[in-house]
mmCIF file of C-alpha atoms in Angstrom:
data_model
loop_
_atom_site.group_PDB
_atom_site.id
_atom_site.type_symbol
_atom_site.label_atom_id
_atom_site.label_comp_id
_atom_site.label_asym_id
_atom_site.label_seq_id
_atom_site.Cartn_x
_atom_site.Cartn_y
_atom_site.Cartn_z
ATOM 1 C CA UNK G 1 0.000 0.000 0.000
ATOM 2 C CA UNK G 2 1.433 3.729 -1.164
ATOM 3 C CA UNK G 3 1.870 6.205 1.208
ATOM 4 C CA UNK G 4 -0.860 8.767 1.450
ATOM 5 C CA UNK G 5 1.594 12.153 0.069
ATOM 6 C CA UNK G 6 -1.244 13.920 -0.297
ATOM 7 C CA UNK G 7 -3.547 13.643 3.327
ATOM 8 C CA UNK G 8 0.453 14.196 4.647
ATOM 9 C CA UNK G 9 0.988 17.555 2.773
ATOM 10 C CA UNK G 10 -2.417 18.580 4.006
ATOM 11 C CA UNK G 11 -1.733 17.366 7.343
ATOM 12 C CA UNK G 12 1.822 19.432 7.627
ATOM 13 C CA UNK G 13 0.118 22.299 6.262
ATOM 14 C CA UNK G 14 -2.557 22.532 9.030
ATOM 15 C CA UNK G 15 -0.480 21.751 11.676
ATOM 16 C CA UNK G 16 3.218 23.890 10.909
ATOM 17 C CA UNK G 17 2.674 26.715 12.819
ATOM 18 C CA UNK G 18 1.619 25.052 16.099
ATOM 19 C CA UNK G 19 4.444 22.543 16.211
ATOM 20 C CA UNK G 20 6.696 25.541 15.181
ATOM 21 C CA UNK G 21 5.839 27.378 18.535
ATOM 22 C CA UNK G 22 5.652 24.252 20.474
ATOM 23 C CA UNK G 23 9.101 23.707 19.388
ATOM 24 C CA UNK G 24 10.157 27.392 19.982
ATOM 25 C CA UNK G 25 8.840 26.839 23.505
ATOM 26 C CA UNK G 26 10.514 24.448 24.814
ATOM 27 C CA UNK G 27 14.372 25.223 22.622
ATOM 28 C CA UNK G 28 13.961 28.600 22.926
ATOM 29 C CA UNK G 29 15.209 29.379 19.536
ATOM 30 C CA UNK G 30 13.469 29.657 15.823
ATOM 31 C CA UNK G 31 16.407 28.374 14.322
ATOM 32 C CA UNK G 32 16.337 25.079 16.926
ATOM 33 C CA UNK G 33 12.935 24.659 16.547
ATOM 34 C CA UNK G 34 12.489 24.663 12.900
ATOM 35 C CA UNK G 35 15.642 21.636 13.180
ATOM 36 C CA UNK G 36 13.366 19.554 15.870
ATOM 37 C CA UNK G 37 9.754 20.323 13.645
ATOM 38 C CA UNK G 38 11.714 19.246 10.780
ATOM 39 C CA UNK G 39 12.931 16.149 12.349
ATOM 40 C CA UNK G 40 9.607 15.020 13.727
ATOM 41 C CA UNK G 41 7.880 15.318 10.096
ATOM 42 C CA UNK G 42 10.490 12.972 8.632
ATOM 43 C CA UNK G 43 9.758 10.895 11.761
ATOM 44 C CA UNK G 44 6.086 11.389 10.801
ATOM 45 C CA UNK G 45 6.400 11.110 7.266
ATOM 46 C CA UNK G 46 8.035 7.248 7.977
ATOM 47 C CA UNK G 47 5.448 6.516 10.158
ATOM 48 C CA UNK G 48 2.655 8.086 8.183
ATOM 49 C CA UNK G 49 0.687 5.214 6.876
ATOM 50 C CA UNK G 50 0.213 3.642 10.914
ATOM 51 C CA UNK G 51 -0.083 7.183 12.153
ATOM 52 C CA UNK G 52 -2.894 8.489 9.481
ATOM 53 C CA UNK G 53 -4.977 5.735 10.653
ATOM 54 C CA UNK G 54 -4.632 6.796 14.457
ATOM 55 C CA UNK G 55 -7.689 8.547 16.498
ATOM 56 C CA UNK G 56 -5.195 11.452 17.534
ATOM 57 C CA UNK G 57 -2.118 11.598 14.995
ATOM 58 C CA UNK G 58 -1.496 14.853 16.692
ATOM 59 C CA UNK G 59 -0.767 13.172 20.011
ATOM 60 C CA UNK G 60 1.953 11.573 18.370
ATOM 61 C CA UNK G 61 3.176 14.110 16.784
ATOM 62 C CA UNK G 62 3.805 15.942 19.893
ATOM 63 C CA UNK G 63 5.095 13.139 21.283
ATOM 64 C CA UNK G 64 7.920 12.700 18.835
ATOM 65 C CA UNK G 65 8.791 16.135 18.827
ATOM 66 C CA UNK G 66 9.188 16.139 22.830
ATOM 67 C CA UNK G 67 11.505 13.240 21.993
ATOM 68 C CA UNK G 68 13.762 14.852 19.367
ATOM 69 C CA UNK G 69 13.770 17.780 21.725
ATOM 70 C CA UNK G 70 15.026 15.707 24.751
ATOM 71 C CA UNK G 71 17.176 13.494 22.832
ATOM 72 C CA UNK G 72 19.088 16.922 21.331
ATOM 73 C CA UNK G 73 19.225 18.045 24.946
ATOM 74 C CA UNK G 74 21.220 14.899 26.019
ATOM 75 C CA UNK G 75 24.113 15.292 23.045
ATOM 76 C CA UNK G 76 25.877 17.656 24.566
ATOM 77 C CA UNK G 77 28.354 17.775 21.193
ATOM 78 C CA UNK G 78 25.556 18.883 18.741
ATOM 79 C CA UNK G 79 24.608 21.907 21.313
ATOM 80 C CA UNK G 80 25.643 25.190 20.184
ATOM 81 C CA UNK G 81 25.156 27.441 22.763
ATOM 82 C CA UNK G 82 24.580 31.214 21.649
ATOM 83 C CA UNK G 83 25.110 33.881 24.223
ATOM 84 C CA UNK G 84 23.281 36.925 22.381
ATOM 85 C CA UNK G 85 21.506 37.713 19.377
ATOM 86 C CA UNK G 86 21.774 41.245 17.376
ATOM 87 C CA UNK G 87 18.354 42.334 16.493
ATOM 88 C CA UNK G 88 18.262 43.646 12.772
ATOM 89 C CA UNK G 89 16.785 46.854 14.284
ATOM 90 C CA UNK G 90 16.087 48.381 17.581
ATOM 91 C CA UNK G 91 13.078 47.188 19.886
ATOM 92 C CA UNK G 92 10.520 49.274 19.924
ATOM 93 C CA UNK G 93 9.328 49.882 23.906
ATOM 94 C CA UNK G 94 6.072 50.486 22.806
ATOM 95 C CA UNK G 95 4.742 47.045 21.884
ATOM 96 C CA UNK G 96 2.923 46.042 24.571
ATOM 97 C CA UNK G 97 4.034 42.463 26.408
ATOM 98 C CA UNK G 98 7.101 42.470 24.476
ATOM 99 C CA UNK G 99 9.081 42.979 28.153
ATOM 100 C CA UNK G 100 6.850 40.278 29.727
ATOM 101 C CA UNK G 101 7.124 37.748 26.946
ATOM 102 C CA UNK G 102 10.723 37.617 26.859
ATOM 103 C CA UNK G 103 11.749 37.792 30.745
ATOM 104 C CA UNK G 104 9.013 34.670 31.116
ATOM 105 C CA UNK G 105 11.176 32.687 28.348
ATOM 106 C CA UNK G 106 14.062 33.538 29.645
ATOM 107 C CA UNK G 107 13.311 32.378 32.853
ATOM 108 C CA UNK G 108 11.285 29.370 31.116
ATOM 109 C CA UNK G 109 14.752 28.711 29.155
ATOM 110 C CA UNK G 110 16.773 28.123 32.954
ATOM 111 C CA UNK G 111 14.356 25.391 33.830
ATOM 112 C CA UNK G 112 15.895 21.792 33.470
ATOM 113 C CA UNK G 113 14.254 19.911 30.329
ATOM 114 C CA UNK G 114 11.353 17.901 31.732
ATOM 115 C CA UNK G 115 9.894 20.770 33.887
ATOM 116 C CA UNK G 116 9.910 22.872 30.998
ATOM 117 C CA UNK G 117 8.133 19.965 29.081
ATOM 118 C CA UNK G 118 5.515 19.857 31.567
ATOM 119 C CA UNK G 119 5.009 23.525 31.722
ATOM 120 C CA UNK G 120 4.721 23.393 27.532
ATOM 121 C CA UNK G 121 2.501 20.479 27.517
ATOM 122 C CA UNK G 122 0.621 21.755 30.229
ATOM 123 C CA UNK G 123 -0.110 25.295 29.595
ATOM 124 C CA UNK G 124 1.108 25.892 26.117
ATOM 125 C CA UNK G 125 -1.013 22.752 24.672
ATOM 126 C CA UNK G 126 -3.583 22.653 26.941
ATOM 127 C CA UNK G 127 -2.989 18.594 27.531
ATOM 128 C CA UNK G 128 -4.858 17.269 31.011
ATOM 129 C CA UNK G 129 -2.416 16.249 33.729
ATOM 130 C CA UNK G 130 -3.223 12.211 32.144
ATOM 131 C CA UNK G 131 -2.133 13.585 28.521
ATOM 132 C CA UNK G 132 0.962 15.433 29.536
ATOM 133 C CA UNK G 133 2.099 12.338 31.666
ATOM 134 C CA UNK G 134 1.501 9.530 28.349
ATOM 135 C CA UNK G 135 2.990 12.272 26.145
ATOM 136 C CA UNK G 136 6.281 12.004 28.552
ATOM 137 C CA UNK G 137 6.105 8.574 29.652
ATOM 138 C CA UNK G 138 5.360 8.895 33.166
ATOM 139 C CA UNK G 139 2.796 9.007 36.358
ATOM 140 C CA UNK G 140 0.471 11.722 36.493
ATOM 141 C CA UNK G 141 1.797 12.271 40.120
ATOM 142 C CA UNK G 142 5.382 13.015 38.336
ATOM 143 C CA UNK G 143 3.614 15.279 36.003
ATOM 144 C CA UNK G 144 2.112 17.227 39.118
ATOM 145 C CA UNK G 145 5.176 17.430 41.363
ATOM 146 C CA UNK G 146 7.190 18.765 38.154
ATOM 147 C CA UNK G 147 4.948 21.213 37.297
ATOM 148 C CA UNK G 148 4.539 22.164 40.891
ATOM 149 C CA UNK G 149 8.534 22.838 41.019
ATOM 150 C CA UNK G 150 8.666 24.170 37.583
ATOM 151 C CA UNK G 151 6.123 27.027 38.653
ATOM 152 C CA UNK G 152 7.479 27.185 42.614
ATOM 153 C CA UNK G 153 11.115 27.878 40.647
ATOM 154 C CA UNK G 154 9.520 30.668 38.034
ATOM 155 C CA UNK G 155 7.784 32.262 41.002
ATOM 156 C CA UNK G 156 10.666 32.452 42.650
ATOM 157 C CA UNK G 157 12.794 33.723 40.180
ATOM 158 C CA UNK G 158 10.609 36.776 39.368
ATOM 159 C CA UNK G 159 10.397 37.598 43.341
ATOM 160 C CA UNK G 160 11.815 41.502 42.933
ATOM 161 C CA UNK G 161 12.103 40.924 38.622
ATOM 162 C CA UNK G 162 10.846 44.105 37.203
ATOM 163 C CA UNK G 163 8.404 42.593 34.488
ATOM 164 C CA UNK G 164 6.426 45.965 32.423
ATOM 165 C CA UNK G 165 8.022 48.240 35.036
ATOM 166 C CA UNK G 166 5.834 46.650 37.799
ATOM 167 C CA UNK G 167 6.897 44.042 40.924
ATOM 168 C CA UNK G 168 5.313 40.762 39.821
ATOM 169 C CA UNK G 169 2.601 39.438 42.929
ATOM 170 C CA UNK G 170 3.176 36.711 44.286
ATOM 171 C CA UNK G 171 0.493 34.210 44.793
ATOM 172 C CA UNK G 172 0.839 30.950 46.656
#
């Protein structure tokens, strides 16, 4: 049996964008990201004929591109590591959030790899504490305890952080 090129195109082209940000979210960096999408459609693209036929193809999806993203993260010799980036022109202070958006991934960026996965999963795409925990491979309870430290460690970290000129409330 052929594989289905076509429903594959159609089912890249609806889905890019997402699994761009997704990617972006946990790397931290469009160029990264674009490598680990990239990687999960050949993935996909191998797999295509079993995973057409699933009830949630997405859920795979994601799952494969959590993968590529952690198994990156544990080959330390295909890291590059970049310190700063040179914007092609200045920042304008105006846009609103722009401040807020990049001290939260910054600080999201310091969290060890599987708290950040949980925080992606969790909040980013919306997956119930019983999704987020098949999508990694673990308990729920691990799922709840990581997320627990992952926000208990962002909290902490923006204790006295200046975030749109304002102290950031702390809520426990």
């Amino acid at each position: 049996m052929p594989v289905d090129y076509e429903g594959y195109r159609e089912y890249v082209a609806a889905r890019l964008d997402p699994l761009r940000r997704t990617a972006y979210l946990l790397c931290g960096d469009w160029h990264t990201a674009d490598d680990l999408v990239s990687t999960a459609l050949v993935k996909l693209l191998r797999h295509w004929r079993r995973v057409s036929a699933m009830d949630n193809p997405d859920a795979y999806v994601r799952r494969t591109l959590l993968r590529v993203w952690l198994d990156e993260r544990r080959r330390p010799w295909r890291r590059e590591s970049s310190w700063s980036e040179v914007p092609d022109r200045a920042v304008d202070p105006a846009v609103e959030g722009t401040a807020d958006r990049l001290a939260i991934l910054a600080l999201l960026a310091e969290l060890p790899p599987r708290r950040r996965a949980v925080l992606v999963l969790r909040y980013f795409c919306d997956l119930s504490v019983e999704e987020t925990a098949r999508e990694l491979g673990c308990t729920p309870g691990t799922v709840k305890s990581q997320a627990a430290r992952a926000i208990e460690t962002l909290r902490e970290r923006l204790v006295g952080t200046a975030v749109g000129d304002e102290e950031v409330p702390v809520h426990g």
